[in-house]
Amino acid sequence: MAQKKASKNGGLYDKLTAYGDTEFSKYLRTVFLKSMGYTDDALERPIIGIANTFSAYNSCHATVPTLVEAIKRGVMLAGGLPFEFPVISLHESFSYPTSMYLRNLMSIDTEEMIRAQPMDAVVLIGGCDKTVPALLMGAASAGTPAILEVTGPMLTGSYQGQRVGACTDCRNFWGKFRAGEIQEEQLPEITDQLGPTPGTCMVMGTASTMALMTEALGVMLPGGGTIPAVQSQRLRHAEQTGTQAVAMAGSGLTLDKIITPEAVENAIRVLLAIGGSTNGLIHITAMAGRLGIEVSLDRVDQLARETPVIVDLKPSGEHYMQELHEAGGFATIMRILAPLLDLEQKTVTGKSLRQHLDTATEWPQTVVRPLDNPLSPEGGLSVLRGNLAPGGAVIKQSAASDALRTHTGRAIVFESVEDLAARIDDPDLDVNKDDILVMRNAGPIGAPGMPEAGYLPIPKKLAQAGVKDMVRISDARMSGTAFGSIVLHVTPEAAIGGPLSLIETGDIITLDIPGRSLNVELSDETLKERANIRDHKPRRTAPSRGYAKLFDESILQADKGCDFDFLVKK
Ligand code: FES
């Protein structure tokens, strides 16, 4: 078989260092390449970059070195030459103040390294929550053919005969600990079991959501969204991904040809049908924005009304990612959701979603429900509007309590994440189970970085009295693994003067999920009066240098995907 050669303008002699003498640039590059032992034959092959996101600070990416080896094998089997290179890696628990603060930095790193280095196609290795959107945002802006592989979900553990996993159960156990139902001595054994293997959280958190949305977008080889991190099938998938990257080299199949407006809508449908993370909405908005595609919250809500939740996974349902994989993974979701999807959308293989679905095997399963017997008749997320959130707010309604879907209560206001931490467990806090907990100044600018602090804890004295859920409202985000009647992403955020900044303890708020509204019982005049007398001093000093300054000056609100304004394609 004839070996595929790099096109004249591609391969290692693309993107030459600017010495002012092209031939000298090529000659010098050859010297350094040969210093690594490459033959002239090797240097003529299509070059496949592999964005390596291994980091000792990222447990969800512990398997990346073995994935890189498998991808390289696939590249070489197809006659390409792999070049791995590092990009920033982000883990949820190892990113201060929050991984969201750094997502755009990772996307800039990815974009610029793809732009700067010679490669005919690139394999992106994502996994932990922010890594997948950051990589896709960067690759979309860079405009080089790209394919994504995820690390895959963890397997589950077992505690006292109960199946457990990260991180819905992490939150369940923590809630029980706060309520005094489990003791501190039990925590080491519990933490031994919650993350028993490498991989990403194995519930429908942000990582699983983004993996399935990526498959829906067509940017991953079929089946890759659900294969557990530690199964050999993951390595075979990675090898095939490397091989596919060689086929994509020089093909012109860049992400703008795959991530079309219709593909974005498919991904949003999938987000809704899987009961996916609210973060998925922010990320798809940012990814689409890199290609000039606008995601409207009103359209999302319209799709949510027509799209039932069909995947029975925690936190909305009962199962874990392993069972979804055993049930056929994304192909099963796509088969059932087919009437609501545009299956003619092209994928990284050049084939359509429909062509892939036609070759996927079908067998009996119970994890993905039929459309006429869904977990919830409407999509996992709802968009709320009202005088408290004129720019919109989001609730994961599939994880909210039935009794609180329509609720009026007295606001108990916390000024910030720090204020919440300081007062929530105060025995003297005047709060009861029908109150609505409100936290502000935790939005994109306020915190900064919009931390996943929207899962406000139930005040300890109420938790100990058996209260499991309350309405909670903030301009923060929430982990996809969390659950409860929690309103998030209130826009505009308090730090830029949104109505959330004007609420006082004792105000009456009404949440109406079926009516899609979020209102405070205050007239426009009262809100205006409060705005006039409000202390306009910013809560924190504006940063004067570095990334913090760039972030502060450029970050967009949640409804625009929290991208930097100068990165969005106009
Ligand atoms: Fe990485 Fe959950 S912390 S996927």
PDB file of C-alpha atoms and ligand atoms in Angstrom, residues 58 60 91-92 127-129 200-201 207, ligand 1:
ATOM      1  CA  ASN A  58      -5.593  15.713  37.225  1.00  0.00           C
ATOM      2  CA  CYS A  60      -9.417  12.144  35.803  1.00  0.00           C
ATOM      3  CA  HIS A  91      -9.190  19.112  37.337  1.00  0.00           C
ATOM      4  CA  GLU A  92     -12.221  20.253  39.274  1.00  0.00           C
ATOM      5  CA  GLY A 127     -12.011  14.169  30.129  1.00  0.00           C
ATOM      6  CA  CYS A 128     -12.469  16.228  33.260  1.00  0.00           C
ATOM      7  CA  ASP A 129     -15.248  18.804  33.008  1.00  0.00           C
ATOM      8  CA  THR A 200     -14.019  10.840  35.076  1.00  0.00           C
ATOM      9  CA  CYS A 201     -17.032  10.992  37.409  1.00  0.00           C
ATOM     10  CA  ALA A 207     -17.642  15.223  32.112  1.00  0.00           C
TER      11      ALA A 207
HETATM   12 FE1  FES B   1     -13.035  15.225  36.854  1.00  0.00          FE
HETATM   13 FE2  FES B   1     -15.535  14.804  37.961  1.00  0.00          FE
HETATM   14  S1  FES B   1     -13.757  15.704  38.857  1.00  0.00           S
HETATM   15  S2  FES B   1     -14.833  14.464  35.950  1.00  0.00           S
END
